[in-house]
Amino acid sequence: MEVLTIMSISQLLNIKYPIFQGAMAQIAHYQLAAAVSEAGGLGIIASGGMTGEELRHEIRELKKLTDKPFGVNIMLMMKNIEEIVTVIIEEKVPVVTTGAGTPKFIMPYLKEAGIKVIPVVASVKHAQKMQELGADAVVAEGCEAGGHIGESTTMSMIPQIVDSVDIPVIAAGGMGDGRGVVAAFALGAQGVQLGTIFLASEECPISDAYKQAVLDANDTATAVTGRIAGAPVRCIRNEMTEKYIELERNGADREELEEITLGSLSKAVYEGDAVNGSMMSGQIAGLIKEIKPCAAIIEDLFTEAKTVLSQTTIDM
């Protein structure tokens, strides 16, 4: 009987640690991505909202800081996809992750250029479709994650996706320490993608107020806006999220709701507005209590994971 062997994600991407840095909009710039890649993970630049030349600048600045593998995330609903893909190919980006749609129309160009393509998915059906398209792996993201989320939890979704595809699965959502890493691998994942923990890194280019909100968070500190409208987003609770949820429950129209959130992410990231800003964060924020360099975050995660694994027993 033939045994199917899946190449590990670390081997596939030539990275030391099986960890991706989440492509957080307006946050995952070259400073953060370069630090994660240099530390042995896969740093990822979030191209959402960028022009082609802005992305080119980000890529070239990253390359000044590290010669390690890195990735660029493409939001597939962007209007300038063709421009973004052209820059990615010209700048010889080794890995692309995708979100907010299907990469079917850009997949041939990326694969022809030798780029590894790893879509972010939130269901078994979506994961299977990505495998059929030729994806090299998938990131399966549970609703515990920060930012735009799906409905399924990481715990329930990962093993089902692992059983349904023959490509590596990277677990995302709800992991913030070594225990979470071990749990992800126990569920069948070959790696983890983390975002919230990197918000509290020295290299993360967000406001001090945003970072402090992450450090101050507890297990119930986040809220989800947009559930009724079908566009759920997880953020740290503040006056903006409470007002949004109240209006949403009272049947406010889309225009009124958009007025509240217009520019809210920028307010949090750049202006340090912890009252009206959208401080996207996962539920795992309650575990994060200090700001550290990316290298220390990654090393501590996997050192703890090895300890947890060595001390784990199941009485039978």
Short mmCIF file of C-alpha atoms in Angstrom, two decimals:
data_model
loop_
_atom_site.label_atom_id
_atom_site.label_comp_id
_atom_site.label_asym_id
_atom_site.label_seq_id
_atom_site.Cartn_x
_atom_site.Cartn_y
_atom_site.Cartn_z
CA MET A 1 0.00 0.00 0.00
CA GLU A 2 1.45 3.36 -1.03
CA VAL A 3 1.99 5.81 1.82
CA LEU A 4 1.58 9.49 0.89
CA THR A 5 4.28 11.67 2.43
CA ILE A 6 3.63 15.38 2.70
CA MET A 7 6.74 17.57 2.70
CA SER A 8 6.88 19.57 5.91
CA ILE A 9 6.10 23.26 5.62
CA SER A 10 9.57 24.12 6.93
CA GLN A 11 11.17 22.08 4.15
CA LEU A 12 8.78 23.39 1.53
CA LEU A 13 9.52 27.04 2.33
CA ASN A 14 13.08 26.66 3.63
CA ILE A 15 12.30 28.21 7.01
CA LYS A 16 13.67 27.18 10.42
CA TYR A 17 10.44 27.36 12.41
CA PRO A 18 6.99 26.32 11.10
CA ILE A 19 5.45 29.70 11.91
CA PHE A 20 3.84 32.32 9.70
CA GLN A 21 3.32 35.91 10.80
CA GLY A 22 -0.25 36.94 10.07
CA ALA A 23 -0.81 39.44 7.26
CA MET A 24 -2.44 42.12 9.37
CA ALA A 25 -3.79 45.02 7.29
CA GLN A 26 -1.89 48.31 7.71
CA ILE A 27 0.31 46.59 10.30
CA ALA A 28 2.31 43.87 8.53
CA HIS A 29 4.87 46.14 6.87
CA TYR A 30 8.45 45.28 6.02
CA GLN A 31 9.83 46.02 9.51
CA LEU A 32 7.72 43.33 11.13
CA ALA A 33 7.93 40.85 8.27
CA ALA A 34 11.72 41.14 8.03
CA ALA A 35 12.13 40.58 11.77
CA VAL A 36 10.00 37.41 11.68
CA SER A 37 11.81 36.04 8.63
CA GLU A 38 15.24 36.82 10.07
CA ALA A 39 14.21 34.98 13.24
CA GLY A 40 13.44 31.84 11.24
CA GLY A 41 9.71 32.14 10.56
CA LEU A 42 7.87 33.37 7.49
CA GLY A 43 7.36 37.12 7.64
CA ILE A 44 4.51 38.35 5.46
CA ILE A 45 3.89 41.82 4.02
CA ALA A 46 0.19 42.74 3.81
CA SER A 47 -0.28 44.38 0.41
CA GLY A 48 -3.92 45.40 0.99
CA GLY A 49 -4.40 49.08 0.21
CA MET A 50 -0.99 49.46 -1.41
CA THR A 51 -0.14 50.57 -4.92
CA GLY A 52 2.27 48.44 -6.89
CA GLU A 53 5.14 50.83 -6.26
CA GLU A 54 4.39 51.01 -2.54
CA LEU A 55 4.59 47.23 -2.40
CA ARG A 56 7.82 47.25 -4.41
CA HIS A 57 9.30 49.65 -1.85
CA GLU A 58 8.19 47.40 1.01
CA ILE A 59 9.75 44.32 -0.60
CA ARG A 60 13.04 46.05 -1.32
CA GLU A 61 13.26 47.48 2.19
CA LEU A 62 12.62 44.00 3.63
CA LYS A 63 15.43 42.56 1.49
CA LYS A 64 17.83 45.09 3.00
CA LEU A 65 17.09 43.62 6.43
CA THR A 66 17.06 39.89 5.68
CA ASP A 67 17.94 37.38 2.99
CA LYS A 68 15.57 34.78 4.44
CA PRO A 69 12.32 33.61 2.77
CA PHE A 70 9.29 35.89 3.13
CA GLY A 71 5.82 36.26 1.71
CA VAL A 72 3.31 38.81 0.47
CA ASN A 73 -0.40 38.56 1.17
CA ILE A 74 -2.86 39.48 -1.59
CA MET A 75 -6.40 40.56 -0.78
CA LEU A 76 -8.22 39.26 -3.84
CA MET A 77 -10.93 41.91 -3.76
CA MET A 78 -8.43 44.69 -4.48
CA LYS A 79 -8.94 46.50 -7.77
CA ASN A 80 -5.23 46.64 -8.62
CA ILE A 81 -4.57 42.90 -8.40
CA GLU A 82 -2.82 42.80 -11.78
CA GLU A 83 -0.40 45.51 -10.69
CA ILE A 84 0.29 43.79 -7.37
CA VAL A 85 0.89 40.39 -8.99
CA THR A 86 3.24 41.95 -11.55
CA VAL A 87 5.36 43.49 -8.80
CA ILE A 88 5.41 40.22 -6.83
CA ILE A 89 6.69 38.34 -9.86
CA GLU A 90 9.21 41.01 -10.84
CA GLU A 91 10.59 41.20 -7.29
CA LYS A 92 10.84 37.40 -7.07
CA VAL A 93 8.73 37.01 -3.94
CA PRO A 94 9.00 33.34 -2.90
CA VAL A 95 5.62 32.90 -1.16
CA VAL A 96 2.16 34.39 -1.59
CA THR A 97 -0.76 33.99 0.78
CA THR A 98 -4.23 35.01 -0.37
CA GLY A 99 -7.49 36.02 1.25
CA ALA A 100 -10.96 37.42 0.53
CA GLY A 101 -11.72 35.36 -2.55
CA THR A 102 -10.37 32.69 -4.90
CA PRO A 103 -6.87 32.98 -6.42
CA LYS A 104 -7.96 30.99 -9.47
CA PHE A 105 -7.41 33.87 -11.90
CA ILE A 106 -3.88 34.65 -10.68
CA MET A 107 -2.71 31.14 -9.81
CA PRO A 108 -1.23 30.31 -13.27
CA TYR A 109 0.95 33.43 -13.27
CA LEU A 110 2.24 32.85 -9.76
CA LYS A 111 2.93 29.15 -10.30
CA GLU A 112 4.69 29.82 -13.61
CA ALA A 113 6.98 32.19 -11.73
CA GLY A 114 7.81 29.45 -9.21
CA ILE A 115 5.98 31.14 -6.35
CA LYS A 116 4.48 29.03 -3.56
CA VAL A 117 0.77 29.90 -3.17
CA ILE A 118 -0.93 29.41 0.20
CA PRO A 119 -4.56 30.60 0.47
CA VAL A 120 -6.24 31.37 3.79
CA VAL A 121 -9.42 29.30 4.20
CA ALA A 122 -12.21 28.93 6.75
CA SER A 123 -13.89 25.68 5.70
CA VAL A 124 -13.26 22.18 4.40
CA LYS A 125 -14.96 23.00 1.09
CA HIS A 126 -12.73 26.01 0.51
CA ALA A 127 -9.59 24.04 1.41
CA GLN A 128 -10.49 21.31 -1.09
CA LYS A 129 -11.07 23.87 -3.83
CA MET A 130 -7.69 25.44 -3.15
CA GLN A 131 -5.99 22.06 -3.42
CA GLU A 132 -7.73 21.48 -6.76
CA LEU A 133 -6.40 24.83 -7.98
CA GLY A 134 -2.84 23.77 -7.18
CA ALA A 135 -2.24 25.50 -3.85
CA ASP A 136 0.96 24.39 -2.10
CA ALA A 137 -0.65 24.55 1.35
CA VAL A 138 -3.54 26.28 3.12
CA VAL A 139 -3.82 28.42 6.23
CA ALA A 140 -6.96 27.33 8.08
CA GLU A 141 -8.10 30.22 10.27
CA GLY A 142 -10.59 29.81 13.09
CA CYS A 143 -12.92 32.49 14.41
CA GLU A 144 -10.76 33.05 17.51
CA ALA A 145 -8.45 35.12 15.29
CA GLY A 146 -8.41 38.89 15.12
CA GLY A 147 -9.68 40.89 12.16
CA HIS A 148 -12.01 39.40 9.56
CA ILE A 149 -13.15 35.95 10.65
CA GLY A 150 -15.32 33.01 9.66
CA GLU A 151 -17.68 30.93 11.79
CA SER A 152 -15.80 27.73 12.69
CA THR A 153 -13.40 27.42 15.61
CA THR A 154 -9.81 26.33 15.15
CA MET A 155 -10.28 23.25 17.33
CA SER A 156 -13.15 21.90 15.26
CA MET A 157 -11.95 23.00 11.84
CA ILE A 158 -8.28 21.97 11.71
CA PRO A 159 -8.68 18.17 11.97
CA GLN A 160 -11.52 18.19 9.45
CA ILE A 161 -9.46 20.14 6.92
CA VAL A 162 -6.37 18.00 7.59
CA ASP A 163 -8.42 14.88 6.82
CA SER A 164 -9.82 16.39 3.62
CA VAL A 165 -6.65 17.50 1.78
CA ASP A 166 -3.21 16.15 0.90
CA ILE A 167 -1.31 19.42 1.26
CA PRO A 168 0.12 20.98 4.45
CA VAL A 169 -2.34 22.78 6.71
CA ILE A 170 -1.23 25.77 8.78
CA ALA A 171 -3.42 26.45 11.83
CA ALA A 172 -4.42 30.02 12.67
CA GLY A 173 -6.60 31.54 15.37
CA GLY A 174 -6.42 31.08 19.12
CA MET A 175 -2.72 30.31 19.61
CA GLY A 176 -0.45 32.50 21.70
CA ASP A 177 2.02 30.23 23.51
CA GLY A 178 3.78 26.90 23.30
CA ARG A 179 0.69 25.01 24.45
CA GLY A 180 -1.22 26.37 21.47
CA VAL A 181 1.55 25.31 19.10
CA VAL A 182 1.50 21.76 20.45
CA ALA A 183 -2.29 21.69 20.23
CA ALA A 184 -2.19 22.76 16.58
CA PHE A 185 0.23 19.97 15.71
CA ALA A 186 -1.85 17.47 17.70
CA LEU A 187 -4.81 18.43 15.51
CA GLY A 188 -2.75 17.58 12.42
CA ALA A 189 -1.41 20.98 11.39
CA GLN A 190 2.15 21.29 10.10
CA GLY A 191 2.60 24.85 11.25
CA VAL A 192 0.93 27.84 12.85
CA GLN A 193 0.10 31.36 11.74
CA LEU A 194 0.08 33.93 14.53
CA GLY A 195 -0.90 37.58 14.42
CA THR A 196 -1.96 38.89 17.80
CA ILE A 197 1.23 37.83 19.56
CA PHE A 198 3.27 39.88 17.07
CA LEU A 199 1.23 42.99 17.87
CA ALA A 200 3.24 43.02 21.09
CA SER A 201 6.60 42.77 19.36
CA GLU A 202 9.22 45.51 19.41
CA GLU A 203 9.26 45.60 15.63
CA CYS A 204 5.50 45.93 15.14
CA PRO A 205 4.79 49.43 13.73
CA ILE A 206 1.60 50.21 15.66
CA SER A 207 0.91 52.90 18.23
CA ASP A 208 1.90 52.41 21.86
CA ALA A 209 -1.76 52.73 22.85
CA TYR A 210 -2.70 49.80 20.60
CA LYS A 211 0.10 47.67 22.03
CA GLN A 212 -0.92 48.56 25.56
CA ALA A 213 -4.51 47.55 24.84
CA VAL A 214 -3.24 44.11 23.84
CA LEU A 215 -1.17 43.84 27.03
CA ASP A 216 -4.15 44.93 29.15
CA ALA A 217 -6.58 42.50 27.49
CA ASN A 218 -8.15 39.57 29.29
CA ASP A 219 -10.01 36.53 28.00
CA THR A 220 -13.20 38.51 27.29
CA ALA A 221 -11.57 41.66 25.95
CA THR A 222 -12.58 41.21 22.31
CA ALA A 223 -15.88 41.73 20.53
CA VAL A 224 -17.11 40.89 17.05
CA THR A 225 -18.71 43.59 14.94
CA GLY A 226 -20.53 43.01 11.66
CA ARG A 227 -22.03 39.60 12.43
CA ILE A 228 -25.53 40.62 11.36
CA ALA A 229 -24.23 42.14 8.13
CA GLY A 230 -22.25 38.99 7.36
CA ALA A 231 -18.83 40.64 7.65
CA PRO A 232 -17.61 39.77 11.17
CA VAL A 233 -14.48 41.46 12.50
CA ARG A 234 -12.88 40.73 15.89
CA CYS A 235 -11.42 43.70 17.78
CA ILE A 236 -10.57 44.73 21.31
CA ARG A 237 -13.65 46.22 22.95
CA ASN A 238 -13.87 50.01 23.16
CA GLU A 239 -16.46 52.74 22.69
CA MET A 240 -16.43 52.26 18.93
CA THR A 241 -17.18 48.52 19.05
CA GLU A 242 -19.91 48.95 21.68
CA LYS A 243 -21.61 51.69 19.67
CA TYR A 244 -21.36 49.65 16.47
CA ILE A 245 -22.86 46.54 18.05
CA GLU A 246 -25.69 48.53 19.61
CA LEU A 247 -26.56 50.23 16.32
CA GLU A 248 -26.32 46.92 14.47
CA ARG A 249 -28.74 45.26 16.89
CA ASN A 250 -31.14 48.16 16.46
CA GLY A 251 -31.21 47.73 12.69
CA ALA A 252 -28.97 50.62 11.61
CA ASP A 253 -28.38 50.77 7.87
CA ARG A 254 -25.03 49.98 6.26
CA GLU A 255 -24.18 53.62 5.61
CA GLU A 256 -24.56 54.54 9.27
CA LEU A 257 -22.41 51.60 10.36
CA GLU A 258 -19.71 52.37 7.81
CA GLU A 259 -19.53 55.93 9.10
CA ILE A 260 -18.44 54.59 12.50
CA THR A 261 -15.71 52.35 11.12
CA LEU A 262 -14.41 54.63 8.36
CA GLY A 263 -10.69 55.02 8.96
CA SER A 264 -10.95 53.31 12.34
CA LEU A 265 -8.01 50.94 11.75
CA SER A 266 -5.75 53.85 10.86
CA LYS A 267 -6.90 55.66 14.00
CA ALA A 268 -5.72 52.74 16.12
CA VAL A 269 -2.53 51.91 14.22
CA TYR A 270 -1.15 55.37 13.53
CA GLU A 271 -2.96 57.82 15.83
CA GLY A 272 -3.14 55.69 18.94
CA ASP A 273 -6.88 56.26 19.31
CA ALA A 274 -7.90 53.45 21.65
CA VAL A 275 -11.43 54.85 22.00
CA ASN A 276 -12.58 55.16 18.38
CA GLY A 277 -9.95 53.04 16.65
CA SER A 278 -10.38 49.48 15.44
CA MET A 279 -7.81 47.48 17.43
CA MET A 280 -8.05 44.15 15.66
CA SER A 281 -6.95 41.35 17.94
CA GLY A 282 -7.60 37.68 18.57
CA GLN A 283 -9.09 36.14 21.69
CA ILE A 284 -5.63 34.97 22.71
CA ALA A 285 -4.63 38.54 23.68
CA GLY A 286 -5.28 37.69 27.32
CA LEU A 287 -2.12 35.54 27.32
CA ILE A 288 0.17 38.35 26.15
CA LYS A 289 1.76 40.32 28.97
CA GLU A 290 5.00 41.80 27.62
CA ILE A 291 6.57 43.34 24.55
CA LYS A 292 9.49 41.34 23.15
CA PRO A 293 11.56 41.20 19.94
CA CYS A 294 10.16 38.87 17.28
CA ALA A 295 13.15 36.58 17.65
CA ALA A 296 12.47 36.11 21.37
CA ILE A 297 8.75 35.55 20.74
CA ILE A 298 9.46 32.77 18.26
CA GLU A 299 12.22 31.11 20.26
CA ASP A 300 10.15 31.20 23.44
CA LEU A 301 7.14 29.70 21.64
CA PHE A 302 9.02 26.68 20.38
CA THR A 303 11.10 26.21 23.53
CA GLU A 304 7.87 26.10 25.52
CA ALA A 305 6.27 23.82 22.94
CA LYS A 306 9.09 21.29 23.31
CA THR A 307 8.76 21.41 27.09
CA VAL A 308 4.98 20.98 26.94
CA LEU A 309 5.32 18.08 24.53
CA SER A 310 7.91 16.32 26.69
CA GLN A 311 5.73 16.65 29.78
CA THR A 312 2.46 15.61 28.14
CA THR A 313 1.11 12.22 29.11
CA ILE A 314 -2.25 10.56 28.66
CA ASP A 315 -3.27 8.03 31.30
CA MET A 316 -4.87 5.00 29.69
#
